[in-house]
Tab-separated table of C-alpha atoms in Angstrom:
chain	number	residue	atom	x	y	z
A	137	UNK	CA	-27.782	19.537	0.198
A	138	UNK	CA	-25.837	22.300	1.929
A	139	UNK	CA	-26.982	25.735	0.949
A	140	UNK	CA	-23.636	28.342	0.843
A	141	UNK	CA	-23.860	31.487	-0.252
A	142	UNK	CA	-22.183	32.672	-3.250
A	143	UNK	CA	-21.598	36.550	-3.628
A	144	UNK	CA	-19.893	38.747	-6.446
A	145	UNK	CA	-18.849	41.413	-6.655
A	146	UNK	CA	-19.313	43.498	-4.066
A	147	UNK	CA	-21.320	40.622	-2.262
A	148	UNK	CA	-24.215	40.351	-4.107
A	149	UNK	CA	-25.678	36.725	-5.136
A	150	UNK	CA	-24.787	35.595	-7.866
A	151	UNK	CA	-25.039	31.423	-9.843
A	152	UNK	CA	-22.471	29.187	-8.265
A	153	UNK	CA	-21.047	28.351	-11.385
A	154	UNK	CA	-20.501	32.009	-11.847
A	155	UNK	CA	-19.058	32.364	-8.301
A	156	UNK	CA	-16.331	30.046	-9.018
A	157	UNK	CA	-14.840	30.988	-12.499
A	158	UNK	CA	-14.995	34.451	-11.415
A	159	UNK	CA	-13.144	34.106	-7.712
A	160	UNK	CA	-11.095	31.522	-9.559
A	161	UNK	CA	-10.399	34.123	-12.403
A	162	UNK	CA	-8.771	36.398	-10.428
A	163	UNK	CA	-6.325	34.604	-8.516
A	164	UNK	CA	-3.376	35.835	-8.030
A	165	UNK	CA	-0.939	32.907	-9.393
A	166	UNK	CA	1.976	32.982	-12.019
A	167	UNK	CA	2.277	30.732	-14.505
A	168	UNK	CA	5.580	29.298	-12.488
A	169	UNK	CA	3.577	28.703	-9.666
A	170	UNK	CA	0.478	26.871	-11.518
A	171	UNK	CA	2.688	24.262	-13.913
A	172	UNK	CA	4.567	23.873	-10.153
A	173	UNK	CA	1.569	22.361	-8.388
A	174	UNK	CA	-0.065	20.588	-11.730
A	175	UNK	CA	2.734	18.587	-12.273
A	176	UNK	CA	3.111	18.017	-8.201
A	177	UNK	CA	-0.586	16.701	-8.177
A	178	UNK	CA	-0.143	14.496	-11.219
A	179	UNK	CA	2.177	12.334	-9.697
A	180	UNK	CA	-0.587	11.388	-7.595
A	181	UNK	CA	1.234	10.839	-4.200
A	182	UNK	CA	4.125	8.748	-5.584
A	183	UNK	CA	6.988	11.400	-4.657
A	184	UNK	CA	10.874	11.496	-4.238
A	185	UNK	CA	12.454	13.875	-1.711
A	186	UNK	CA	13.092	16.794	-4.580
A	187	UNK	CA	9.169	16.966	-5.130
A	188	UNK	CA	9.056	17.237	-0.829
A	189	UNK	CA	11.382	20.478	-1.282
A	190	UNK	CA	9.483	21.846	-4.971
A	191	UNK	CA	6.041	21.427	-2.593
A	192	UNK	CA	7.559	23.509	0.390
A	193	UNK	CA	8.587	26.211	-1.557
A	194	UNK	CA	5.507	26.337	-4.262
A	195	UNK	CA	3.501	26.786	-0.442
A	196	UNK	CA	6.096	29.136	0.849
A	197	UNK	CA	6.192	31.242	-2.706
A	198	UNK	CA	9.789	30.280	-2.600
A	199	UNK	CA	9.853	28.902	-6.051
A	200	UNK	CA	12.670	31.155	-7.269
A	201	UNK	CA	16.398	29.480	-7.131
A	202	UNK	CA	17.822	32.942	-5.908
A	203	UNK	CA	15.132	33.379	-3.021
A	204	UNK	CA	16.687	34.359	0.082
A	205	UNK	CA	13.664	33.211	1.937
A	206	UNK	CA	14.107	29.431	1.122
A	207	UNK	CA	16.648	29.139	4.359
A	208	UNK	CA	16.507	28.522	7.924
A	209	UNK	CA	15.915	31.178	10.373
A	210	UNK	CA	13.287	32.241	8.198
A	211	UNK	CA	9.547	32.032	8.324
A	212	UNK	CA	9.407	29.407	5.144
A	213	UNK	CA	9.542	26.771	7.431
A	214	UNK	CA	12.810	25.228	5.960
A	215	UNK	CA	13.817	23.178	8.787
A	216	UNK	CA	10.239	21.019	8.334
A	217	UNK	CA	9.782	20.727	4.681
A	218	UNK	CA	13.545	19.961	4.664
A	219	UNK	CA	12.164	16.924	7.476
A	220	UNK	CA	9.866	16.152	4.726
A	221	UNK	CA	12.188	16.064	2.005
A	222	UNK	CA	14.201	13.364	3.992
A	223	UNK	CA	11.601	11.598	5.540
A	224	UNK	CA	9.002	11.543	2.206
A	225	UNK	CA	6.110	10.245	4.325
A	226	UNK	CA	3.313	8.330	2.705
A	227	UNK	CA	-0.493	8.888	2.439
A	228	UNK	CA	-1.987	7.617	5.448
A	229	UNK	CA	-5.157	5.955	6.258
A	230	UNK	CA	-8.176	6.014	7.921
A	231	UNK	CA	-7.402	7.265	11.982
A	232	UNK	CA	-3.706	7.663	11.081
A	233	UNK	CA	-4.795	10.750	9.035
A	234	UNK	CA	-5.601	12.552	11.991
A	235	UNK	CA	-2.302	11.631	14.082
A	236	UNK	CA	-0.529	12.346	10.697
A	237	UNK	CA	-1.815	15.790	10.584
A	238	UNK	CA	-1.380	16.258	14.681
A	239	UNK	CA	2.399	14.938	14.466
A	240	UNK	CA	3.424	17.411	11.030
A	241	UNK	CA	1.478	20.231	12.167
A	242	UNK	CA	3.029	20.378	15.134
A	243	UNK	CA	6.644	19.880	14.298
A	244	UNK	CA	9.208	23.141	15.307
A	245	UNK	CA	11.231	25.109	12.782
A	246	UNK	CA	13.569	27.697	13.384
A	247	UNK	CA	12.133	31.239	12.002
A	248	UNK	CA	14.496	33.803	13.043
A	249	UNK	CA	16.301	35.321	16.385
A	250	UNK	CA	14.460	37.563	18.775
A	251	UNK	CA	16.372	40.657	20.000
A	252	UNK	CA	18.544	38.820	22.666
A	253	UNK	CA	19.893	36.274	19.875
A	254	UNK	CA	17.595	33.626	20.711
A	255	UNK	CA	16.350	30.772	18.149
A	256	UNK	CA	12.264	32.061	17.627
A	257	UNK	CA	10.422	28.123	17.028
A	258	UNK	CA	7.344	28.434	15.345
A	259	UNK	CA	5.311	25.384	14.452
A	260	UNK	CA	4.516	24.209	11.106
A	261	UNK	CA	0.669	24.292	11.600
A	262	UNK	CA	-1.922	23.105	10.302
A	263	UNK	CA	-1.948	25.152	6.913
A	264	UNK	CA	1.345	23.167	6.192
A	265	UNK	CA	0.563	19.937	7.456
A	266	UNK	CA	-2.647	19.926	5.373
A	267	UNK	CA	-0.565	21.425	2.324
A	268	UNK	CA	1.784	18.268	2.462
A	269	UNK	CA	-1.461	15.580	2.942
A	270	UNK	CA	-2.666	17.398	0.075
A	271	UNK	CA	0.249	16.668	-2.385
A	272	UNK	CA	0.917	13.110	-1.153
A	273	UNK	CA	-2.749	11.631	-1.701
A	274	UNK	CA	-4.673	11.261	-5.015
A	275	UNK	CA	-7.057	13.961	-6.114
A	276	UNK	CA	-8.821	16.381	-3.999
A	277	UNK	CA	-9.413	13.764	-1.204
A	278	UNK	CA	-7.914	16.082	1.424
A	279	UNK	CA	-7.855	20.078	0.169
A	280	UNK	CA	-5.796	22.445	1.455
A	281	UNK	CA	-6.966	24.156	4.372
A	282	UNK	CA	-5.608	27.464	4.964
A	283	UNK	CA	-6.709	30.747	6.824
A	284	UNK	CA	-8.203	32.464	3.602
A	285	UNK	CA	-9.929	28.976	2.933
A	286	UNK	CA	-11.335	29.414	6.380
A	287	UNK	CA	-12.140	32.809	5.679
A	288	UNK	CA	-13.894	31.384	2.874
A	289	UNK	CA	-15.637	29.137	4.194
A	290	UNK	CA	-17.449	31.377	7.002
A	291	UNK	CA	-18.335	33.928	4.184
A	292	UNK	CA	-20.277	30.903	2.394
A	293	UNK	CA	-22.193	30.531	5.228
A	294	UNK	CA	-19.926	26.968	6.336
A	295	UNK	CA	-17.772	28.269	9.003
A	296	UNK	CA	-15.453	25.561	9.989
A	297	UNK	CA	-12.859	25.394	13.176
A	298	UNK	CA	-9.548	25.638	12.521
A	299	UNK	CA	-8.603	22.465	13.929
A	300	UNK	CA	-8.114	19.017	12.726
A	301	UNK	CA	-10.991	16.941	13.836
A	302	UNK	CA	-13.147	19.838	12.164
A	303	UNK	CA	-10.633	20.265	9.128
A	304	UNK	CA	-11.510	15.952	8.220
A	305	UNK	CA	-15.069	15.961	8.984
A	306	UNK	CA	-16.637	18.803	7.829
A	307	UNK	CA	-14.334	20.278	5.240
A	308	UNK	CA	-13.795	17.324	2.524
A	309	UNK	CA	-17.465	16.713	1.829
A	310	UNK	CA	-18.382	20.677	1.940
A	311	UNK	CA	-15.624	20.806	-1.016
A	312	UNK	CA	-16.730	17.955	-2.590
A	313	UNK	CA	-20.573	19.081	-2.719
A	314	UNK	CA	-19.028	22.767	-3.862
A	315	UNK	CA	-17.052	21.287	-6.554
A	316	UNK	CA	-20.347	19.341	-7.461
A	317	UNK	CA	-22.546	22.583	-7.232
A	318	UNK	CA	-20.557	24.892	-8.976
A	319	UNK	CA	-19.555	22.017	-11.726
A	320	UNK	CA	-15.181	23.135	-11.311
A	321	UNK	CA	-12.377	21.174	-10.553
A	322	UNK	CA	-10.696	21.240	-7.330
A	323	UNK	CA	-8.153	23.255	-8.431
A	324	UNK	CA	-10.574	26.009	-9.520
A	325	UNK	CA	-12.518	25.693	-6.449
A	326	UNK	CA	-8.930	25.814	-4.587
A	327	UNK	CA	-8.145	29.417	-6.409
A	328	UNK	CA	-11.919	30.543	-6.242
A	329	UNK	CA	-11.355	30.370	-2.197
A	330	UNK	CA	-8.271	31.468	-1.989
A	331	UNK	CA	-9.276	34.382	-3.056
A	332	UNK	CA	-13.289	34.654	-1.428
A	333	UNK	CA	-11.339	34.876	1.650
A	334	UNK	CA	-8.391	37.043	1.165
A	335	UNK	CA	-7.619	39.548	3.507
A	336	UNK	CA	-8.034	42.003	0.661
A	337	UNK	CA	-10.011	42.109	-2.438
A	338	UNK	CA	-8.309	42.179	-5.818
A	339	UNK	CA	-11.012	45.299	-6.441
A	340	UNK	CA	-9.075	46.244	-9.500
A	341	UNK	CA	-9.483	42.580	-11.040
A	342	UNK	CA	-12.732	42.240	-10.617
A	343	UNK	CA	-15.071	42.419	-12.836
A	344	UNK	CA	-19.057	45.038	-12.957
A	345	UNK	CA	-20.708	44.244	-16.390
């Protein structure tokens, strides 16, 4: 059994069953944003090419109809999820997971103009890429893997590389045997890391009794 270590507040141990509803508690999601990516998830994979575009901009916080953001030349990654939206790939299987996640991840979208006029191309990465594998399968077979997960995951004593071989072997089972220790859904434990490793802590929200 892996042994992480579970700290709050102000990094002092504390039960993992505590650790989770209390990172969890404090996330920082609206409601729009959570009935978003709970009806996303219960379509279990089976998507048309308006949930590709409602799953870019639920990752991009573009949710809003108004949101100037949700455009090319932008750094919401329009171009790609609008590849998505078109394309509406399928869950893949078994080695094509990794060439899935090597293919998205590095796919080029248009994020602005530097000074001369040029086109900036950024690439998706792997944030994204793991984002969209994470919508089109069926239940928390492959989490979303994002730099405060990361973060996360190196403050519970799991670091992980930010790369995809790593990201498929090691991270799956650690969040399987976390959702099993701390007894949460994978949506819980989602928000609970999130937040563990945020660039800043929600001081204000959290909670000294």
């Amino acid at each position: 059994m892996t042994e992480f270590l579970f700290q709050y507040p102000f990094w002092k141990s504390i039960d993992p069953t505590e650790w989770a509803q209390q990172w969890a508690g404090v996330y920082a999601a609206d409601a729009e944003d959570e009935r978003v990516y709970q009806e996303l998830k219960a379509k279990n994979g089976i998507l048309d090419g308006e949930d590709f575009e409602q799953i870019g901009r639920w990752k991009e916080a573009c949710l809003g109809k108004d949101n100037n953001r949700w455009k090319t030349l932008t750094t919401a990654a329009y171009d790609v999820w609008m590849e998505a939206k078109a394309k509406k790939p399928g869950c893949p299987d078994g080695e094509d997971v990794a060439n899935f996640l090597k293919e998205w991840s590095e796919r080029k979208y248009d994020a602005g103009k530097d000074k001369k006029g040029g086109i900036l191309k950024h690439s998706f990465g792997l944030a994204r890429a793991t984002t969209l594998l994470h919508f089109i399968s069926k239940g928390d077979e492959y989490p979303i893997f994002d730099s405060n997960v990361n973060k996360a995951m190196k403050r519970l004593g799991s670091p992980i590389k930010y790369k995809i071989d790593d990201y498929l072997n090691s991270f799956p089972p650690l969040f399987s045997e976390l959702m099993r220790q701390c007894n949460v859904l994978g949506r819980d434990l989602d928000q609970a890391l999130s937040n563990y490793g945020g660039k800043t802590i929600p001081i204000e929200k959290i909670a000294t009794g």
